[in-house]
JSON list of C-alpha atoms in Angstrom, two decimals:
[
{"chain": "R", "resi": 1, "resn": "ALA", "atom": "CA", "xyz": [94.71, 86.30, 88.88]},
{"chain": "R", "resi": 2, "resn": "GLN", "atom": "CA", "xyz": [98.06, 87.44, 89.99]},
{"chain": "R", "resi": 3, "resn": "SER", "atom": "CA", "xyz": [99.16, 87.03, 93.48]},
{"chain": "R", "resi": 4, "resn": "VAL", "atom": "CA", "xyz": [102.35, 87.39, 95.74]},
{"chain": "R", "resi": 5, "resn": "THR", "atom": "CA", "xyz": [103.51, 85.38, 98.57]},
{"chain": "R", "resi": 6, "resn": "GLN", "atom": "CA", "xyz": [105.80, 86.76, 101.36]},
{"chain": "R", "resi": 7, "resn": "LEU", "atom": "CA", "xyz": [107.58, 84.10, 103.06]},
{"chain": "R", "resi": 8, "resn": "GLY", "atom": "CA", "xyz": [108.20, 84.75, 106.83]},
{"chain": "R", "resi": 9, "resn": "SER", "atom": "CA", "xyz": [105.67, 86.97, 108.70]},
{"chain": "R", "resi": 10, "resn": "HIS", "atom": "CA", "xyz": [108.43, 88.30, 111.01]},
{"chain": "R", "resi": 11, "resn": "VAL", "atom": "CA", "xyz": [112.13, 88.60, 110.41]},
{"chain": "R", "resi": 12, "resn": "SER", "atom": "CA", "xyz": [114.82, 89.72, 112.88]},
{"chain": "R", "resi": 13, "resn": "VAL", "atom": "CA", "xyz": [118.25, 91.02, 111.98]},
{"chain": "R", "resi": 14, "resn": "SER", "atom": "CA", "xyz": [121.08, 92.55, 113.75]},
{"chain": "R", "resi": 15, "resn": "GLU", "atom": "CA", "xyz": [121.85, 96.23, 113.18]},
{"chain": "R", "resi": 16, "resn": "GLY", "atom": "CA", "xyz": [124.37, 96.42, 110.36]},
{"chain": "R", "resi": 17, "resn": "ALA", "atom": "CA", "xyz": [123.47, 92.95, 108.97]},
{"chain": "R", "resi": 18, "resn": "LEU", "atom": "CA", "xyz": [121.95, 92.20, 105.61]},
{"chain": "R", "resi": 19, "resn": "VAL", "atom": "CA", "xyz": [118.10, 92.39, 105.23]},
{"chain": "R", "resi": 20, "resn": "LEU", "atom": "CA", "xyz": [116.62, 89.86, 103.02]},
{"chain": "R", "resi": 21, "resn": "LEU", "atom": "CA", "xyz": [112.72, 89.86, 102.79]},
{"chain": "R", "resi": 22, "resn": "ARG", "atom": "CA", "xyz": [111.29, 87.19, 100.39]},
{"chain": "R", "resi": 23, "resn": "CYS", "atom": "CA", "xyz": [108.48, 87.84, 97.85]},
{"chain": "R", "resi": 24, "resn": "ASN", "atom": "CA", "xyz": [107.46, 85.30, 95.31]},
{"chain": "R", "resi": 25, "resn": "TYR", "atom": "CA", "xyz": [104.77, 86.32, 92.60]},
{"chain": "R", "resi": 26, "resn": "SER", "atom": "CA", "xyz": [102.47, 84.25, 90.44]},
{"chain": "R", "resi": 27, "resn": "SER", "atom": "CA", "xyz": [101.48, 85.82, 87.24]},
{"chain": "R", "resi": 28, "resn": "SER", "atom": "CA", "xyz": [100.52, 84.73, 83.63]},
{"chain": "R", "resi": 29, "resn": "VAL", "atom": "CA", "xyz": [101.88, 87.92, 82.16]},
{"chain": "R", "resi": 30, "resn": "PRO", "atom": "CA", "xyz": [105.07, 89.91, 82.72]},
{"chain": "R", "resi": 31, "resn": "PRO", "atom": "CA", "xyz": [104.16, 91.47, 86.17]},
{"chain": "R", "resi": 32, "resn": "TYR", "atom": "CA", "xyz": [104.56, 95.06, 87.71]},
{"chain": "R", "resi": 33, "resn": "LEU", "atom": "CA", "xyz": [105.72, 94.44, 91.21]},
{"chain": "R", "resi": 34, "resn": "PHE", "atom": "CA", "xyz": [106.18, 96.92, 94.09]},
{"chain": "R", "resi": 35, "resn": "TRP", "atom": "CA", "xyz": [107.64, 97.08, 97.69]},
{"chain": "R", "resi": 36, "resn": "TYR", "atom": "CA", "xyz": [105.79, 99.24, 100.12]},
{"chain": "R", "resi": 37, "resn": "VAL", "atom": "CA", "xyz": [106.90, 100.05, 103.85]},
{"chain": "R", "resi": 38, "resn": "GLN", "atom": "CA", "xyz": [104.57, 100.87, 106.47]},
{"chain": "R", "resi": 39, "resn": "TYR", "atom": "CA", "xyz": [105.90, 102.41, 109.67]},
{"chain": "R", "resi": 40, "resn": "PRO", "atom": "CA", "xyz": [103.74, 102.44, 112.89]},
{"chain": "R", "resi": 41, "resn": "ASN", "atom": "CA", "xyz": [100.64, 104.23, 112.64]},
{"chain": "R", "resi": 42, "resn": "GLN", "atom": "CA", "xyz": [101.31, 105.59, 109.18]},
{"chain": "R", "resi": 43, "resn": "GLY", "atom": "CA", "xyz": [100.24, 104.72, 105.64]},
{"chain": "R", "resi": 44, "resn": "LEU", "atom": "CA", "xyz": [102.21, 102.71, 103.08]},
{"chain": "R", "resi": 45, "resn": "GLN", "atom": "CA", "xyz": [105.12, 104.34, 101.40]},
{"chain": "R", "resi": 46, "resn": "LEU", "atom": "CA", "xyz": [106.63, 103.23, 97.88]},
{"chain": "R", "resi": 47, "resn": "LEU", "atom": "CA", "xyz": [110.01, 101.81, 98.47]},
{"chain": "R", "resi": 48, "resn": "LEU", "atom": "CA", "xyz": [110.56, 100.56, 94.82]},
{"chain": "R", "resi": 49, "resn": "LYS", "atom": "CA", "xyz": [108.96, 99.45, 91.76]},
{"chain": "R", "resi": 50, "resn": "TYR", "atom": "CA", "xyz": [109.59, 97.00, 88.68]},
{"chain": "R", "resi": 51, "resn": "THR", "atom": "CA", "xyz": [107.96, 97.62, 85.39]},
{"chain": "R", "resi": 52, "resn": "SER", "atom": "CA", "xyz": [109.71, 95.38, 83.11]},
{"chain": "R", "resi": 53, "resn": "ALA", "atom": "CA", "xyz": [112.86, 97.53, 82.75]},
{"chain": "R", "resi": 54, "resn": "ALA", "atom": "CA", "xyz": [116.09, 96.84, 84.56]},
{"chain": "R", "resi": 55, "resn": "THR", "atom": "CA", "xyz": [115.88, 93.63, 86.59]},
{"chain": "R", "resi": 56, "resn": "LEU", "atom": "CA", "xyz": [117.74, 95.20, 89.52]},
{"chain": "R", "resi": 57, "resn": "VAL", "atom": "CA", "xyz": [115.79, 97.89, 90.92]},
{"chain": "R", "resi": 58, "resn": "LYS", "atom": "CA", "xyz": [116.89, 100.60, 93.48]},
{"chain": "R", "resi": 59, "resn": "GLY", "atom": "CA", "xyz": [114.73, 102.12, 95.75]},
{"chain": "R", "resi": 60, "resn": "ILE", "atom": "CA", "xyz": [114.64, 104.63, 98.66]},
{"chain": "R", "resi": 61, "resn": "ASN", "atom": "CA", "xyz": [116.66, 104.26, 101.94]},
{"chain": "R", "resi": 62, "resn": "GLY", "atom": "CA", "xyz": [119.23, 101.92, 100.48]},
{"chain": "R", "resi": 63, "resn": "PHE", "atom": "CA", "xyz": [116.85, 99.12, 99.53]},
{"chain": "R", "resi": 64, "resn": "GLU", "atom": "CA", "xyz": [116.92, 97.35, 96.20]},
{"chain": "R", "resi": 65, "resn": "ALA", "atom": "CA", "xyz": [115.12, 94.31, 94.74]},
{"chain": "R", "resi": 66, "resn": "GLU", "atom": "CA", "xyz": [115.88, 91.82, 91.94]},
{"chain": "R", "resi": 67, "resn": "PHE", "atom": "CA", "xyz": [113.29, 90.44, 89.61]},
{"chain": "R", "resi": 68, "resn": "LYS", "atom": "CA", "xyz": [114.05, 86.97, 88.83]},
{"chain": "R", "resi": 69, "resn": "LYS", "atom": "CA", "xyz": [111.71, 85.53, 86.15]},
{"chain": "R", "resi": 70, "resn": "SER", "atom": "CA", "xyz": [113.15, 81.89, 86.49]},
{"chain": "R", "resi": 71, "resn": "GLU", "atom": "CA", "xyz": [112.44, 81.94, 90.13]},
{"chain": "R", "resi": 72, "resn": "THR", "atom": "CA", "xyz": [109.22, 84.08, 89.99]},
{"chain": "R", "resi": 73, "resn": "SER", "atom": "CA", "xyz": [110.88, 86.21, 92.84]},
{"chain": "R", "resi": 74, "resn": "PHE", "atom": "CA", "xyz": [111.33, 89.77, 93.77]},
{"chain": "R", "resi": 75, "resn": "HIS", "atom": "CA", "xyz": [113.21, 89.76, 97.11]},
{"chain": "R", "resi": 76, "resn": "LEU", "atom": "CA", "xyz": [113.98, 93.02, 98.73]},
{"chain": "R", "resi": 77, "resn": "THR", "atom": "CA", "xyz": [117.52, 93.55, 100.07]},
{"chain": "R", "resi": 78, "resn": "LYS", "atom": "CA", "xyz": [119.61, 96.25, 102.03]},
{"chain": "R", "resi": 79, "resn": "PRO", "atom": "CA", "xyz": [123.29, 95.54, 102.74]},
{"chain": "R", "resi": 80, "resn": "SER", "atom": "CA", "xyz": [123.33, 97.02, 106.27]},
{"chain": "R", "resi": 81, "resn": "ALA", "atom": "CA", "xyz": [120.28, 97.33, 108.45]},
{"chain": "R", "resi": 82, "resn": "HIS", "atom": "CA", "xyz": [119.54, 100.35, 110.55]},
{"chain": "R", "resi": 83, "resn": "MET", "atom": "CA", "xyz": [117.24, 100.87, 113.55]},
{"chain": "R", "resi": 84, "resn": "SER", "atom": "CA", "xyz": [115.15, 103.18, 111.34]},
{"chain": "R", "resi": 85, "resn": "ASP", "atom": "CA", "xyz": [114.26, 100.05, 109.08]},
{"chain": "R", "resi": 86, "resn": "ALA", "atom": "CA", "xyz": [111.94, 98.42, 111.62]},
{"chain": "R", "resi": 87, "resn": "ALA", "atom": "CA", "xyz": [108.62, 98.31, 110.04]},
{"chain": "R", "resi": 88, "resn": "GLU", "atom": "CA", "xyz": [106.22, 96.28, 108.16]},
{"chain": "R", "resi": 89, "resn": "TYR", "atom": "CA", "xyz": [107.05, 95.49, 104.41]},
{"chain": "R", "resi": 90, "resn": "PHE", "atom": "CA", "xyz": [104.58, 94.68, 101.79]},
{"chain": "R", "resi": 91, "resn": "CYS", "atom": "CA", "xyz": [105.25, 93.15, 98.33]},
{"chain": "R", "resi": 92, "resn": "ALA", "atom": "CA", "xyz": [102.52, 93.79, 95.84]},
{"chain": "R", "resi": 93, "resn": "VAL", "atom": "CA", "xyz": [101.73, 92.82, 92.05]},
{"chain": "R", "resi": 94, "resn": "PHE", "atom": "CA", "xyz": [99.68, 94.71, 89.71]},
{"chain": "R", "resi": 95, "resn": "ASP", "atom": "CA", "xyz": [96.78, 92.78, 88.24]},
{"chain": "R", "resi": 96, "resn": "PHE", "atom": "CA", "xyz": [96.23, 93.93, 84.62]},
{"chain": "R", "resi": 97, "resn": "GLY", "atom": "CA", "xyz": [93.12, 91.81, 84.30]},
{"chain": "R", "resi": 98, "resn": "ASN", "atom": "CA", "xyz": [91.03, 93.47, 87.00]},
{"chain": "R", "resi": 99, "resn": "GLU", "atom": "CA", "xyz": [93.42, 96.67, 87.38]},
{"chain": "R", "resi": 100, "resn": "LYS", "atom": "CA", "xyz": [93.99, 96.13, 91.08]},
{"chain": "R", "resi": 101, "resn": "LEU", "atom": "CA", "xyz": [97.19, 96.02, 93.33]},
{"chain": "R", "resi": 102, "resn": "THR", "atom": "CA", "xyz": [97.19, 92.66, 95.18]},
{"chain": "R", "resi": 103, "resn": "PHE", "atom": "CA", "xyz": [99.29, 92.84, 98.45]},
{"chain": "R", "resi": 104, "resn": "GLY", "atom": "CA", "xyz": [101.07, 90.15, 100.11]},
{"chain": "R", "resi": 105, "resn": "THR", "atom": "CA", "xyz": [100.19, 89.61, 103.88]},
{"chain": "R", "resi": 106, "resn": "GLY", "atom": "CA", "xyz": [103.36, 91.57, 104.92]},
{"chain": "R", "resi": 107, "resn": "THR", "atom": "CA", "xyz": [106.72, 90.93, 106.69]},
{"chain": "R", "resi": 108, "resn": "ARG", "atom": "CA", "xyz": [107.30, 92.52, 109.87]},
{"chain": "R", "resi": 109, "resn": "LEU", "atom": "CA", "xyz": [110.95, 93.54, 110.14]},
{"chain": "R", "resi": 110, "resn": "THR", "atom": "CA", "xyz": [112.62, 93.76, 113.72]},
{"chain": "R", "resi": 111, "resn": "ILE", "atom": "CA", "xyz": [116.09, 95.38, 114.05]},
{"chain": "R", "resi": 112, "resn": "ILE", "atom": "CA", "xyz": [118.18, 93.99, 116.93]},
{"chain": "R", "resi": 113, "resn": "PRO", "atom": "CA", "xyz": [120.60, 96.43, 118.41]},
{"chain": "O", "resi": 1, "resn": "ASP", "atom": "CA", "xyz": [104.32, 113.31, 102.97]},
{"chain": "O", "resi": 2, "resn": "SER", "atom": "CA", "xyz": [102.60, 111.34, 99.81]},
{"chain": "O", "resi": 3, "resn": "GLY", "atom": "CA", "xyz": [100.52, 114.35, 98.97]},
{"chain": "O", "resi": 4, "resn": "VAL", "atom": "CA", "xyz": [97.42, 112.28, 99.62]},
{"chain": "O", "resi": 5, "resn": "THR", "atom": "CA", "xyz": [95.21, 113.53, 102.60]},
{"chain": "O", "resi": 6, "resn": "GLN", "atom": "CA", "xyz": [92.46, 111.81, 104.49]},
{"chain": "O", "resi": 7, "resn": "THR", "atom": "CA", "xyz": [90.12, 113.12, 107.14]},
{"chain": "O", "resi": 8, "resn": "PRO", "atom": "CA", "xyz": [89.31, 112.58, 109.72]},
{"chain": "O", "resi": 9, "resn": "LYS", "atom": "CA", "xyz": [92.45, 110.87, 111.22]},
{"chain": "O", "resi": 10, "resn": "HIS", "atom": "CA", "xyz": [90.32, 109.17, 113.89]},
{"chain": "O", "resi": 11, "resn": "LEU", "atom": "CA", "xyz": [86.70, 108.31, 114.15]},
{"chain": "O", "resi": 12, "resn": "ILE", "atom": "CA", "xyz": [84.78, 106.62, 117.01]},
{"chain": "O", "resi": 13, "resn": "THR", "atom": "CA", "xyz": [81.27, 105.64, 116.59]},
{"chain": "O", "resi": 14, "resn": "ALA", "atom": "CA", "xyz": [78.60, 103.18, 117.71]},
{"chain": "O", "resi": 15, "resn": "THR", "atom": "CA", "xyz": [77.23, 100.12, 115.87]},
{"chain": "O", "resi": 16, "resn": "GLY", "atom": "CA", "xyz": [74.49, 100.85, 113.57]},
{"chain": "O", "resi": 17, "resn": "GLN", "atom": "CA", "xyz": [75.82, 104.33, 112.52]},
{"chain": "O", "resi": 18, "resn": "ARG", "atom": "CA", "xyz": [76.86, 105.89, 109.26]},
{"chain": "O", "resi": 19, "resn": "VAL", "atom": "CA", "xyz": [80.12, 107.59, 108.67]},
{"chain": "O", "resi": 20, "resn": "THR", "atom": "CA", "xyz": [81.86, 109.25, 105.85]},
{"chain": "O", "resi": 21, "resn": "LEU", "atom": "CA", "xyz": [85.64, 109.15, 105.19]},
{"chain": "O", "resi": 22, "resn": "ARG", "atom": "CA", "xyz": [87.33, 111.67, 102.84]},
{"chain": "O", "resi": 23, "resn": "CYS", "atom": "CA", "xyz": [90.31, 111.56, 100.62]},
{"chain": "O", "resi": 24, "resn": "SER", "atom": "CA", "xyz": [91.90, 114.17, 98.49]},
{"chain": "O", "resi": 25, "resn": "PRO", "atom": "CA", "xyz": [94.47, 112.63, 95.86]},
{"chain": "O", "resi": 26, "resn": "ARG", "atom": "CA", "xyz": [97.85, 113.98, 94.85]},
{"chain": "O", "resi": 27, "resn": "SER", "atom": "CA", "xyz": [97.70, 116.86, 92.42]},
{"chain": "O", "resi": 28, "resn": "GLY", "atom": "CA", "xyz": [97.11, 115.63, 89.02]},
{"chain": "O", "resi": 29, "resn": "ASP", "atom": "CA", "xyz": [96.19, 111.95, 89.98]},
{"chain": "O", "resi": 30, "resn": "LEU", "atom": "CA", "xyz": [93.02, 110.75, 88.41]},
{"chain": "O", "resi": 31, "resn": "SER", "atom": "CA", "xyz": [92.91, 107.35, 90.18]},
{"chain": "O", "resi": 32, "resn": "VAL", "atom": "CA", "xyz": [91.56, 106.80, 93.78]},
{"chain": "O", "resi": 33, "resn": "TYR", "atom": "CA", "xyz": [91.68, 103.70, 95.76]},
{"chain": "O", "resi": 34, "resn": "TRP", "atom": "CA", "xyz": [90.31, 102.52, 98.95]},
{"chain": "O", "resi": 35, "resn": "TYR", "atom": "CA", "xyz": [91.78, 99.89, 101.34]},
{"chain": "O", "resi": 36, "resn": "GLN", "atom": "CA", "xyz": [90.83, 98.44, 104.50]},
{"chain": "O", "resi": 37, "resn": "GLN", "atom": "CA", "xyz": [93.59, 96.96, 106.91]},
{"chain": "O", "resi": 38, "resn": "SER", "atom": "CA", "xyz": [92.79, 95.13, 110.00]},
{"chain": "O", "resi": 39, "resn": "LEU", "atom": "CA", "xyz": [94.65, 92.62, 111.86]},
{"chain": "O", "resi": 40, "resn": "ASP", "atom": "CA", "xyz": [92.66, 89.56, 110.84]},
{"chain": "O", "resi": 41, "resn": "GLN", "atom": "CA", "xyz": [92.13, 90.52, 107.22]},
{"chain": "O", "resi": 42, "resn": "GLY", "atom": "CA", "xyz": [95.28, 92.28, 106.25]},
{"chain": "O", "resi": 43, "resn": "LEU", "atom": "CA", "xyz": [95.30, 94.85, 103.61]},
{"chain": "O", "resi": 44, "resn": "GLN", "atom": "CA", "xyz": [92.25, 94.52, 101.41]},
{"chain": "O", "resi": 45, "resn": "PHE", "atom": "CA", "xyz": [91.30, 96.35, 98.38]},
{"chain": "O", "resi": 46, "resn": "LEU", "atom": "CA", "xyz": [87.75, 97.94, 98.40]},
{"chain": "O", "resi": 47, "resn": "ILE", "atom": "CA", "xyz": [87.23, 99.97, 95.28]},
{"chain": "O", "resi": 48, "resn": "GLN", "atom": "CA", "xyz": [88.98, 102.07, 92.81]},
{"chain": "O", "resi": 49, "resn": "TYR", "atom": "CA", "xyz": [87.59, 105.25, 90.90]},
{"chain": "O", "resi": 50, "resn": "TYR", "atom": "CA", "xyz": [89.28, 106.75, 87.65]},
{"chain": "O", "resi": 51, "resn": "ASN", "atom": "CA", "xyz": [88.11, 110.23, 86.78]},
{"chain": "O", "resi": 52, "resn": "GLY", "atom": "CA", "xyz": [84.99, 109.96, 88.40]},
{"chain": "O", "resi": 53, "resn": "GLU", "atom": "CA", "xyz": [83.93, 106.54, 87.25]},
{"chain": "O", "resi": 54, "resn": "GLU", "atom": "CA", "xyz": [83.98, 103.29, 89.22]},
{"chain": "O", "resi": 55, "resn": "ARG", "atom": "CA", "xyz": [86.92, 101.17, 87.69]},
{"chain": "O", "resi": 56, "resn": "ALA", "atom": "CA", "xyz": [87.33, 98.15, 89.82]},
{"chain": "O", "resi": 57, "resn": "LYS", "atom": "CA", "xyz": [85.83, 96.55, 92.70]},
{"chain": "O", "resi": 58, "resn": "GLY", "atom": "CA", "xyz": [87.27, 94.29, 95.48]},
{"chain": "O", "resi": 59, "resn": "ASN", "atom": "CA", "xyz": [86.15, 93.13, 98.71]},
{"chain": "O", "resi": 60, "resn": "ILE", "atom": "CA", "xyz": [83.67, 95.81, 99.41]},
{"chain": "O", "resi": 61, "resn": "LEU", "atom": "CA", "xyz": [80.57, 95.07, 101.38]},
{"chain": "O", "resi": 62, "resn": "GLU", "atom": "CA", "xyz": [77.04, 96.16, 100.29]},
{"chain": "O", "resi": 63, "resn": "ARG", "atom": "CA", "xyz": [76.90, 98.49, 103.39]},
{"chain": "O", "resi": 64, "resn": "PHE", "atom": "CA", "xyz": [79.96, 100.27, 101.97]},
{"chain": "O", "resi": 65, "resn": "SER", "atom": "CA", "xyz": [79.72, 102.71, 99.08]},
{"chain": "O", "resi": 66, "resn": "ALA", "atom": "CA", "xyz": [82.09, 105.24, 97.48]},
{"chain": "O", "resi": 67, "resn": "GLN", "atom": "CA", "xyz": [82.19, 107.86, 94.84]},
{"chain": "O", "resi": 68, "resn": "GLN", "atom": "CA", "xyz": [84.67, 110.44, 93.33]},
{"chain": "O", "resi": 69, "resn": "PHE", "atom": "CA", "xyz": [83.50, 113.77, 92.66]},
{"chain": "O", "resi": 70, "resn": "PRO", "atom": "CA", "xyz": [84.38, 116.19, 89.84]},
{"chain": "O", "resi": 71, "resn": "ASP", "atom": "CA", "xyz": [87.18, 117.84, 91.61]},
{"chain": "O", "resi": 72, "resn": "LEU", "atom": "CA", "xyz": [88.57, 114.29, 92.03]},
{"chain": "O", "resi": 73, "resn": "HIS", "atom": "CA", "xyz": [88.37, 114.09, 95.83]},
{"chain": "O", "resi": 74, "resn": "SER", "atom": "CA", "xyz": [86.62, 110.84, 97.04]},
{"chain": "O", "resi": 75, "resn": "GLU", "atom": "CA", "xyz": [84.50, 109.64, 99.91]},
{"chain": "O", "resi": 76, "resn": "LEU", "atom": "CA", "xyz": [83.75, 106.51, 101.30]},
{"chain": "O", "resi": 77, "resn": "ASN", "atom": "CA", "xyz": [80.48, 105.92, 103.28]},
{"chain": "O", "resi": 78, "resn": "LEU", "atom": "CA", "xyz": [80.25, 103.05, 105.69]},
{"chain": "O", "resi": 79, "resn": "SER", "atom": "CA", "xyz": [76.76, 102.37, 106.98]},
{"chain": "O", "resi": 80, "resn": "SER", "atom": "CA", "xyz": [75.08, 100.18, 109.50]},
{"chain": "O", "resi": 81, "resn": "LEU", "atom": "CA", "xyz": [78.37, 99.89, 111.04]},
{"chain": "O", "resi": 82, "resn": "GLU", "atom": "CA", "xyz": [79.46, 96.69, 112.90]},
{"chain": "O", "resi": 83, "resn": "LEU", "atom": "CA", "xyz": [82.13, 95.96, 115.43]},
{"chain": "O", "resi": 84, "resn": "GLY", "atom": "CA", "xyz": [84.01, 94.24, 112.82]},
{"chain": "O", "resi": 85, "resn": "ASP", "atom": "CA", "xyz": [84.27, 97.27, 110.69]},
{"chain": "O", "resi": 86, "resn": "SER", "atom": "CA", "xyz": [86.93, 98.58, 113.04]},
{"chain": "O", "resi": 87, "resn": "ALA", "atom": "CA", "xyz": [89.94, 99.12, 110.92]},
{"chain": "O", "resi": 88, "resn": "LEU", "atom": "CA", "xyz": [92.33, 101.33, 109.27]},
{"chain": "O", "resi": 89, "resn": "TYR", "atom": "CA", "xyz": [90.93, 102.79, 105.97]},
{"chain": "O", "resi": 90, "resn": "PHE", "atom": "CA", "xyz": [93.51, 104.02, 103.50]},
{"chain": "O", "resi": 91, "resn": "CYS", "atom": "CA", "xyz": [93.01, 105.80, 100.39]},
{"chain": "O", "resi": 92, "resn": "ALA", "atom": "CA", "xyz": [95.62, 105.85, 97.63]},
{"chain": "O", "resi": 93, "resn": "SER", "atom": "CA", "xyz": [95.91, 107.86, 94.36]},
{"chain": "O", "resi": 94, "resn": "SER", "atom": "CA", "xyz": [97.72, 107.27, 91.02]},
{"chain": "O", "resi": 95, "resn": "ALA", "atom": "CA", "xyz": [98.14, 109.04, 87.69]},
{"chain": "O", "resi": 96, "resn": "GLY", "atom": "CA", "xyz": [96.30, 106.07, 86.20]},
{"chain": "O", "resi": 97, "resn": "PRO", "atom": "CA", "xyz": [95.50, 102.22, 86.77]},
{"chain": "O", "resi": 98, "resn": "SER", "atom": "CA", "xyz": [98.72, 100.75, 86.06]},
{"chain": "O", "resi": 99, "resn": "TYR", "atom": "CA", "xyz": [100.86, 103.41, 87.82]},
{"chain": "O", "resi": 100, "resn": "GLU", "atom": "CA", "xyz": [102.38, 103.14, 91.41]},
{"chain": "O", "resi": 101, "resn": "GLN", "atom": "CA", "xyz": [99.98, 104.16, 94.08]},
{"chain": "O", "resi": 102, "resn": "TYR", "atom": "CA", "xyz": [100.60, 106.89, 96.61]},
{"chain": "O", "resi": 103, "resn": "PHE", "atom": "CA", "xyz": [98.79, 106.20, 100.24]},
{"chain": "O", "resi": 104, "resn": "GLY", "atom": "CA", "xyz": [97.41, 108.68, 102.55]},
{"chain": "O", "resi": 105, "resn": "PRO", "atom": "CA", "xyz": [98.02, 108.40, 106.38]},
{"chain": "O", "resi": 106, "resn": "GLY", "atom": "CA", "xyz": [94.67, 106.63, 106.92]},
{"chain": "O", "resi": 107, "resn": "THR", "atom": "CA", "xyz": [91.53, 106.91, 108.82]},
{"chain": "O", "resi": 108, "resn": "ARG", "atom": "CA", "xyz": [91.43, 104.80, 112.06]},
{"chain": "O", "resi": 109, "resn": "LEU", "atom": "CA", "xyz": [87.76, 103.88, 112.60]},
{"chain": "O", "resi": 110, "resn": "THR", "atom": "CA", "xyz": [86.66, 102.40, 115.81]},
{"chain": "O", "resi": 111, "resn": "VAL", "atom": "CA", "xyz": [83.14, 101.07, 116.19]},
{"chain": "O", "resi": 112, "resn": "THR", "atom": "CA", "xyz": [81.94, 100.42, 119.78]}
]
C-alpha cells in the first residue's frame, strides 16, 4: 500500500526565510501526490498536486513542490516565509489499489517574527 | 471556501448517544469522503461514497455508518458514542476517486 512519511512534526523558520517541509512517499506505481494546509479550526485546503505531469508543481500562496522519483520525495518549499504561513501541512498520496488518500502525520510550521 | 458544507459546526453530546453529521459536496462532485481527526490518531480515512454507492472503507468502527443520498449529500451516523469518539469529523468531495479532494470546515464532536 502507498504511504507518505513527513520528516519533522514541528518546523520553525524566521519570517522571510526559506520554508522546506519534507515528504517521502512509498508507492509501487507512479503516485499522485498532494500537499494540504490546515489553518487553526479550519478544514484542509489543497495547496498543490502532482499527477504525473511536470515534476515541479506550483501551488497557491507561493508554495511549490518538486517530485523526485530517484529520492521518492515530494518536498514542499516557499522562498520567503510569511507570518500567515503558520499552519499544519499534510502530504498525501493517492492509493490506486483501494482508492483512498493516505495522509502523513503532518508538520506544524511556526514562523518566527 | 471549498464549496463543501458541513453541519453542525459543533456538537456536544453524552456517552451512549447517537448523532448524525451532514455533508453537502461541491456542485458536480460525485465522490464524498469522511475523515476523523484527533490529536492521538491524526487524520484517519473512514469511508468513501461515489454516486450513492460505498466505494472504499477505512478505519470505520462498526458503531459508525454512512450513506450518500440521491441528491449526493451524505450523512455520517455515530452511535453508542464513547469519550474517545470526540474529534473533528471532516467531509471531503471530489469529481471522482482519483481527483483532488476538497474539504469542508468540519464538525467538532465532543462526547461528555
